[in-house]
């Protein structure tokens, strides 16, 4: 970030509620004062991860100068410099989402079929680059996300001592909604 023109980017951070980026927690001043004031507690693999991303997108959409929306984590390391990535994304009219057909048993809940058909079900990385119109769809969706939040739950940890009962427990877990 140090070689990038600050006029070409804005940073929004969703962190653990109460955590503050300052000189005691990071060496990068570009992160100071960039945190959302409405952060939520996030659980890996839970719908709260998506809700946190939606909060970030809503905050970034408030600035009409923001035209591309890139979700990164603290562990993401760009393979190219800022200028290359900036020019590539700004020169494209497309969003970038890495997704694939997910056929693992138990991930798709048939109760979603009226909103998300099995043929449209995909697994995707949460690290995306969206154009403004697509960011609005994700940030303000009131159809898909509520169904996903209600019916898609993280698989319980695998307990080796239960053997095949792990699968039975998971099946019951899905059916209990």
PDB file of C-alpha atoms in Angstrom:
ATOM      1  CA  UNK A   1       0.000   0.000   0.000  1.00  0.00           C
ATOM      2  CA  UNK A   2       2.892   2.337   0.650  1.00  0.00           C
ATOM      3  CA  UNK A   3       3.487   3.000  -3.065  1.00  0.00           C
ATOM      4  CA  UNK A   4      -0.194   3.359  -3.924  1.00  0.00           C
ATOM      5  CA  UNK A   5      -1.875   6.735  -4.323  1.00  0.00           C
ATOM      6  CA  UNK A   6      -4.361   7.008  -1.435  1.00  0.00           C
ATOM      7  CA  UNK A   7      -6.814   8.733  -3.794  1.00  0.00           C
ATOM      8  CA  UNK A   8      -7.172   5.383  -5.608  1.00  0.00           C
ATOM      9  CA  UNK A   9      -8.416   3.286  -2.714  1.00  0.00           C
ATOM     10  CA  UNK A  10     -10.350   3.328   0.523  1.00  0.00           C
ATOM     11  CA  UNK A  11     -10.114   0.754   3.287  1.00  0.00           C
ATOM     12  CA  UNK A  12     -12.916  -0.598   5.442  1.00  0.00           C
ATOM     13  CA  UNK A  13     -12.164  -3.090   8.206  1.00  0.00           C
ATOM     14  CA  UNK A  14     -14.461  -5.493   9.970  1.00  0.00           C
ATOM     15  CA  UNK A  15     -12.750  -6.773  13.091  1.00  0.00           C
ATOM     16  CA  UNK A  16     -13.696  -8.383  16.359  1.00  0.00           C
ATOM     17  CA  UNK A  17     -16.010  -5.967  18.212  1.00  0.00           C
ATOM     18  CA  UNK A  18     -13.897  -3.870  20.562  1.00  0.00           C
ATOM     19  CA  UNK A  19     -10.589  -4.461  18.750  1.00  0.00           C
ATOM     20  CA  UNK A  20      -8.960  -1.207  17.623  1.00  0.00           C
ATOM     21  CA  UNK A  21      -6.315  -0.748  14.942  1.00  0.00           C
ATOM     22  CA  UNK A  22      -3.830   1.797  16.264  1.00  0.00           C
ATOM     23  CA  UNK A  23      -0.079   2.163  16.784  1.00  0.00           C
ATOM     24  CA  UNK A  24      -0.126  -0.564  19.467  1.00  0.00           C
ATOM     25  CA  UNK A  25      -1.852  -3.180  17.284  1.00  0.00           C
ATOM     26  CA  UNK A  26      -0.501  -2.540  13.762  1.00  0.00           C
ATOM     27  CA  UNK A  27       2.476  -0.898  12.115  1.00  0.00           C
ATOM     28  CA  UNK A  28       0.376   0.323   9.185  1.00  0.00           C
ATOM     29  CA  UNK A  29      -1.148   3.753   9.744  1.00  0.00           C
ATOM     30  CA  UNK A  30      -3.372   3.248   6.675  1.00  0.00           C
ATOM     31  CA  UNK A  31      -5.547   0.999   8.876  1.00  0.00           C
ATOM     32  CA  UNK A  32      -6.122   3.555  11.658  1.00  0.00           C
ATOM     33  CA  UNK A  33      -9.709   4.758  11.899  1.00  0.00           C
ATOM     34  CA  UNK A  34     -10.934   2.404   9.151  1.00  0.00           C
ATOM     35  CA  UNK A  35     -12.937   0.014  11.286  1.00  0.00           C
ATOM     36  CA  UNK A  36     -16.670  -0.378  11.085  1.00  0.00           C
ATOM     37  CA  UNK A  37     -18.460   0.866  14.175  1.00  0.00           C
ATOM     38  CA  UNK A  38     -21.075  -1.882  13.799  1.00  0.00           C
ATOM     39  CA  UNK A  39     -18.816  -4.962  13.741  1.00  0.00           C
ATOM     40  CA  UNK A  40     -20.371  -8.251  14.775  1.00  0.00           C
ATOM     41  CA  UNK A  41     -18.962 -11.426  16.315  1.00  0.00           C
ATOM     42  CA  UNK A  42     -18.071 -13.770  13.449  1.00  0.00           C
ATOM     43  CA  UNK A  43     -17.850 -17.568  13.473  1.00  0.00           C
ATOM     44  CA  UNK A  44     -15.855 -19.363  10.781  1.00  0.00           C
ATOM     45  CA  UNK A  45     -18.174 -21.131   8.368  1.00  0.00           C
ATOM     46  CA  UNK A  46     -21.239 -19.387   9.782  1.00  0.00           C
ATOM     47  CA  UNK A  47     -23.581 -16.928   8.092  1.00  0.00           C
ATOM     48  CA  UNK A  48     -22.053 -14.232  10.301  1.00  0.00           C
ATOM     49  CA  UNK A  49     -19.070 -14.220   7.908  1.00  0.00           C
ATOM     50  CA  UNK A  50     -21.396 -13.235   5.077  1.00  0.00           C
ATOM     51  CA  UNK A  51     -23.143 -10.672   7.256  1.00  0.00           C
ATOM     52  CA  UNK A  52     -19.766  -9.077   8.094  1.00  0.00           C
ATOM     53  CA  UNK A  53     -18.980  -8.865   4.371  1.00  0.00           C
ATOM     54  CA  UNK A  54     -22.368  -7.277   3.736  1.00  0.00           C
ATOM     55  CA  UNK A  55     -21.637  -4.682   6.435  1.00  0.00           C
ATOM     56  CA  UNK A  56     -18.324  -3.870   4.726  1.00  0.00           C
ATOM     57  CA  UNK A  57     -19.981  -3.546   1.330  1.00  0.00           C
ATOM     58  CA  UNK A  58     -22.736  -1.291   2.707  1.00  0.00           C
ATOM     59  CA  UNK A  59     -20.150   0.996   4.302  1.00  0.00           C
ATOM     60  CA  UNK A  60     -18.081   1.154   1.107  1.00  0.00           C
ATOM     61  CA  UNK A  61     -21.165   1.783  -1.050  1.00  0.00           C
ATOM     62  CA  UNK A  62     -21.806   5.010   0.903  1.00  0.00           C
ATOM     63  CA  UNK A  63     -18.900   6.568  -1.014  1.00  0.00           C
ATOM     64  CA  UNK A  64     -19.944   7.077  -4.668  1.00  0.00           C
ATOM     65  CA  UNK A  65     -16.267   7.235  -5.684  1.00  0.00           C
ATOM     66  CA  UNK A  66     -15.873   3.539  -4.831  1.00  0.00           C
ATOM     67  CA  UNK A  67     -16.420   1.587  -8.042  1.00  0.00           C
ATOM     68  CA  UNK A  68     -14.755  -1.769  -7.285  1.00  0.00           C
ATOM     69  CA  UNK A  69     -15.180  -3.740  -4.081  1.00  0.00           C
ATOM     70  CA  UNK A  70     -12.494  -6.218  -3.099  1.00  0.00           C
ATOM     71  CA  UNK A  71     -12.755  -8.431  -0.045  1.00  0.00           C
ATOM     72  CA  UNK A  72      -9.385  -9.474   1.388  1.00  0.00           C
ATOM     73  CA  UNK A  73      -8.169 -10.885   4.668  1.00  0.00           C
ATOM     74  CA  UNK A  74      -5.142 -10.072   6.737  1.00  0.00           C
ATOM     75  CA  UNK A  75      -3.515 -13.202   5.320  1.00  0.00           C
ATOM     76  CA  UNK A  76      -4.017 -12.283   1.631  1.00  0.00           C
ATOM     77  CA  UNK A  77      -0.852 -11.359  -0.207  1.00  0.00           C
ATOM     78  CA  UNK A  78      -1.344  -9.871  -3.682  1.00  0.00           C
ATOM     79  CA  UNK A  79       0.783 -11.501  -6.379  1.00  0.00           C
ATOM     80  CA  UNK A  80       1.079  -8.218  -8.286  1.00  0.00           C
ATOM     81  CA  UNK A  81       1.657  -4.648  -7.208  1.00  0.00           C
ATOM     82  CA  UNK A  82      -1.161  -2.216  -6.522  1.00  0.00           C
ATOM     83  CA  UNK A  83      -0.894  -0.426  -9.890  1.00  0.00           C
ATOM     84  CA  UNK A  84      -1.260  -3.660 -11.839  1.00  0.00           C
ATOM     85  CA  UNK A  85      -4.269  -4.850  -9.819  1.00  0.00           C
ATOM     86  CA  UNK A  86      -5.897  -1.416  -9.876  1.00  0.00           C
ATOM     87  CA  UNK A  87      -5.528  -1.039 -13.657  1.00  0.00           C
ATOM     88  CA  UNK A  88      -6.691  -4.599 -14.278  1.00  0.00           C
ATOM     89  CA  UNK A  89      -9.846  -4.271 -12.169  1.00  0.00           C
ATOM     90  CA  UNK A  90     -10.699  -0.735 -13.281  1.00  0.00           C
ATOM     91  CA  UNK A  91     -10.209  -1.783 -16.901  1.00  0.00           C
ATOM     92  CA  UNK A  92     -12.701  -4.622 -16.578  1.00  0.00           C
ATOM     93  CA  UNK A  93     -16.470  -4.365 -16.546  1.00  0.00           C
ATOM     94  CA  UNK A  94     -16.720  -7.744 -14.776  1.00  0.00           C
ATOM     95  CA  UNK A  95     -16.841  -8.991 -11.217  1.00  0.00           C
ATOM     96  CA  UNK A  96     -14.572 -11.830 -10.159  1.00  0.00           C
ATOM     97  CA  UNK A  97     -15.937 -14.654  -8.018  1.00  0.00           C
ATOM     98  CA  UNK A  98     -14.234 -18.031  -7.702  1.00  0.00           C
ATOM     99  CA  UNK A  99     -16.933 -20.695  -7.382  1.00  0.00           C
ATOM    100  CA  UNK A 100     -17.429 -24.346  -8.224  1.00  0.00           C
ATOM    101  CA  UNK A 101     -20.155 -26.970  -8.283  1.00  0.00           C
ATOM    102  CA  UNK A 102     -20.420 -28.391  -4.764  1.00  0.00           C
ATOM    103  CA  UNK A 103     -21.607 -31.973  -4.729  1.00  0.00           C
ATOM    104  CA  UNK A 104     -20.576 -32.917  -1.172  1.00  0.00           C
ATOM    105  CA  UNK A 105     -23.429 -34.647   0.568  1.00  0.00           C
ATOM    106  CA  UNK A 106     -25.156 -32.620   3.257  1.00  0.00           C
ATOM    107  CA  UNK A 107     -24.142 -29.120   2.137  1.00  0.00           C
ATOM    108  CA  UNK A 108     -27.255 -28.347   0.123  1.00  0.00           C
ATOM    109  CA  UNK A 109     -30.455 -28.162   2.134  1.00  0.00           C
ATOM    110  CA  UNK A 110     -33.457 -29.123  -0.058  1.00  0.00           C
ATOM    111  CA  UNK A 111     -35.635 -26.731   1.977  1.00  0.00           C
ATOM    112  CA  UNK A 112     -33.885 -23.896   0.073  1.00  0.00           C
ATOM    113  CA  UNK A 113     -35.138 -25.143  -3.297  1.00  0.00           C
ATOM    114  CA  UNK A 114     -37.833 -22.470  -3.726  1.00  0.00           C
ATOM    115  CA  UNK A 115     -35.117 -19.780  -3.623  1.00  0.00           C
ATOM    116  CA  UNK A 116     -31.857 -21.599  -4.427  1.00  0.00           C
ATOM    117  CA  UNK A 117     -32.275 -24.635  -6.661  1.00  0.00           C
ATOM    118  CA  UNK A 118     -29.772 -27.474  -6.373  1.00  0.00           C
ATOM    119  CA  UNK A 119     -28.663 -26.716  -9.945  1.00  0.00           C
ATOM    120  CA  UNK A 120     -27.635 -23.179  -8.895  1.00  0.00           C
ATOM    121  CA  UNK A 121     -25.879 -24.252  -5.686  1.00  0.00           C
ATOM    122  CA  UNK A 122     -22.149 -23.408  -5.683  1.00  0.00           C
ATOM    123  CA  UNK A 123     -19.334 -23.188  -3.188  1.00  0.00           C
ATOM    124  CA  UNK A 124     -17.247 -20.040  -3.464  1.00  0.00           C
ATOM    125  CA  UNK A 125     -14.296 -18.312  -1.937  1.00  0.00           C
ATOM    126  CA  UNK A 126     -15.249 -15.310   0.134  1.00  0.00           C
ATOM    127  CA  UNK A 127     -12.426 -13.303  -1.479  1.00  0.00           C
ATOM    128  CA  UNK A 128     -14.074 -11.494  -4.369  1.00  0.00           C
ATOM    129  CA  UNK A 129     -13.802  -8.408  -6.572  1.00  0.00           C
ATOM    130  CA  UNK A 130     -17.177  -6.870  -7.473  1.00  0.00           C
ATOM    131  CA  UNK A 131     -18.333  -4.039  -9.664  1.00  0.00           C
ATOM    132  CA  UNK A 132     -20.611  -1.531  -7.942  1.00  0.00           C
ATOM    133  CA  UNK A 133     -23.916  -2.967  -9.198  1.00  0.00           C
ATOM    134  CA  UNK A 134     -22.991  -6.462  -8.001  1.00  0.00           C
ATOM    135  CA  UNK A 135     -21.806  -5.116  -4.630  1.00  0.00           C
ATOM    136  CA  UNK A 136     -25.269  -3.561  -4.181  1.00  0.00           C
ATOM    137  CA  UNK A 137     -26.942  -6.894  -4.922  1.00  0.00           C
ATOM    138  CA  UNK A 138     -24.841  -8.674  -2.280  1.00  0.00           C
ATOM    139  CA  UNK A 139     -25.077  -5.895   0.313  1.00  0.00           C
ATOM    140  CA  UNK A 140     -28.831  -5.398   0.114  1.00  0.00           C
ATOM    141  CA  UNK A 141     -30.121  -8.844  -0.869  1.00  0.00           C
ATOM    142  CA  UNK A 142     -33.274  -9.688   1.058  1.00  0.00           C
ATOM    143  CA  UNK A 143     -34.084 -13.001  -0.651  1.00  0.00           C
ATOM    144  CA  UNK A 144     -31.107 -15.375  -0.790  1.00  0.00           C
ATOM    145  CA  UNK A 145     -29.216 -14.386   2.362  1.00  0.00           C
ATOM    146  CA  UNK A 146     -32.158 -14.826   4.792  1.00  0.00           C
ATOM    147  CA  UNK A 147     -32.755 -18.348   3.432  1.00  0.00           C
ATOM    148  CA  UNK A 148     -29.062 -19.145   3.608  1.00  0.00           C
ATOM    149  CA  UNK A 149     -28.850 -17.798   7.167  1.00  0.00           C
ATOM    150  CA  UNK A 150     -31.808 -19.887   8.288  1.00  0.00           C
ATOM    151  CA  UNK A 151     -30.992 -23.157   6.552  1.00  0.00           C
ATOM    152  CA  UNK A 152     -27.225 -23.354   6.021  1.00  0.00           C
ATOM    153  CA  UNK A 153     -25.386 -24.266   9.156  1.00  0.00           C
ATOM    154  CA  UNK A 154     -21.793 -25.231   9.724  1.00  0.00           C
ATOM    155  CA  UNK A 155     -21.198 -28.946   9.987  1.00  0.00           C
ATOM    156  CA  UNK A 156     -20.464 -29.996  13.589  1.00  0.00           C
ATOM    157  CA  UNK A 157     -16.859 -31.082  14.241  1.00  0.00           C
ATOM    158  CA  UNK A 158     -16.115 -34.696  13.319  1.00  0.00           C
ATOM    159  CA  UNK A 159     -15.861 -36.897  16.425  1.00  0.00           C
ATOM    160  CA  UNK A 160     -13.783 -40.008  15.649  1.00  0.00           C
ATOM    161  CA  UNK A 161     -15.229 -41.843  18.649  1.00  0.00           C
ATOM    162  CA  UNK A 162     -18.738 -41.761  17.106  1.00  0.00           C
ATOM    163  CA  UNK A 163     -17.817 -43.559  13.873  1.00  0.00           C
ATOM    164  CA  UNK A 164     -20.785 -43.620  11.487  1.00  0.00           C
ATOM    165  CA  UNK A 165     -22.973 -41.812  14.021  1.00  0.00           C
ATOM    166  CA  UNK A 166     -21.323 -38.574  12.865  1.00  0.00           C
ATOM    167  CA  UNK A 167     -23.325 -38.752   9.654  1.00  0.00           C
ATOM    168  CA  UNK A 168     -26.572 -39.589  11.408  1.00  0.00           C
ATOM    169  CA  UNK A 169     -26.126 -36.657  13.785  1.00  0.00           C
ATOM    170  CA  UNK A 170     -25.480 -34.322  10.895  1.00  0.00           C
ATOM    171  CA  UNK A 171     -28.541 -35.519   9.023  1.00  0.00           C
ATOM    172  CA  UNK A 172     -30.702 -34.951  12.104  1.00  0.00           C
ATOM    173  CA  UNK A 173     -29.080 -31.521  12.525  1.00  0.00           C
ATOM    174  CA  UNK A 174     -30.193 -30.536   9.011  1.00  0.00           C
ATOM    175  CA  UNK A 175     -33.701 -31.865   9.419  1.00  0.00           C
ATOM    176  CA  UNK A 176     -34.301 -30.114  12.733  1.00  0.00           C
ATOM    177  CA  UNK A 177     -34.683 -26.642  11.182  1.00  0.00           C
TER     178      UNK A 177
END
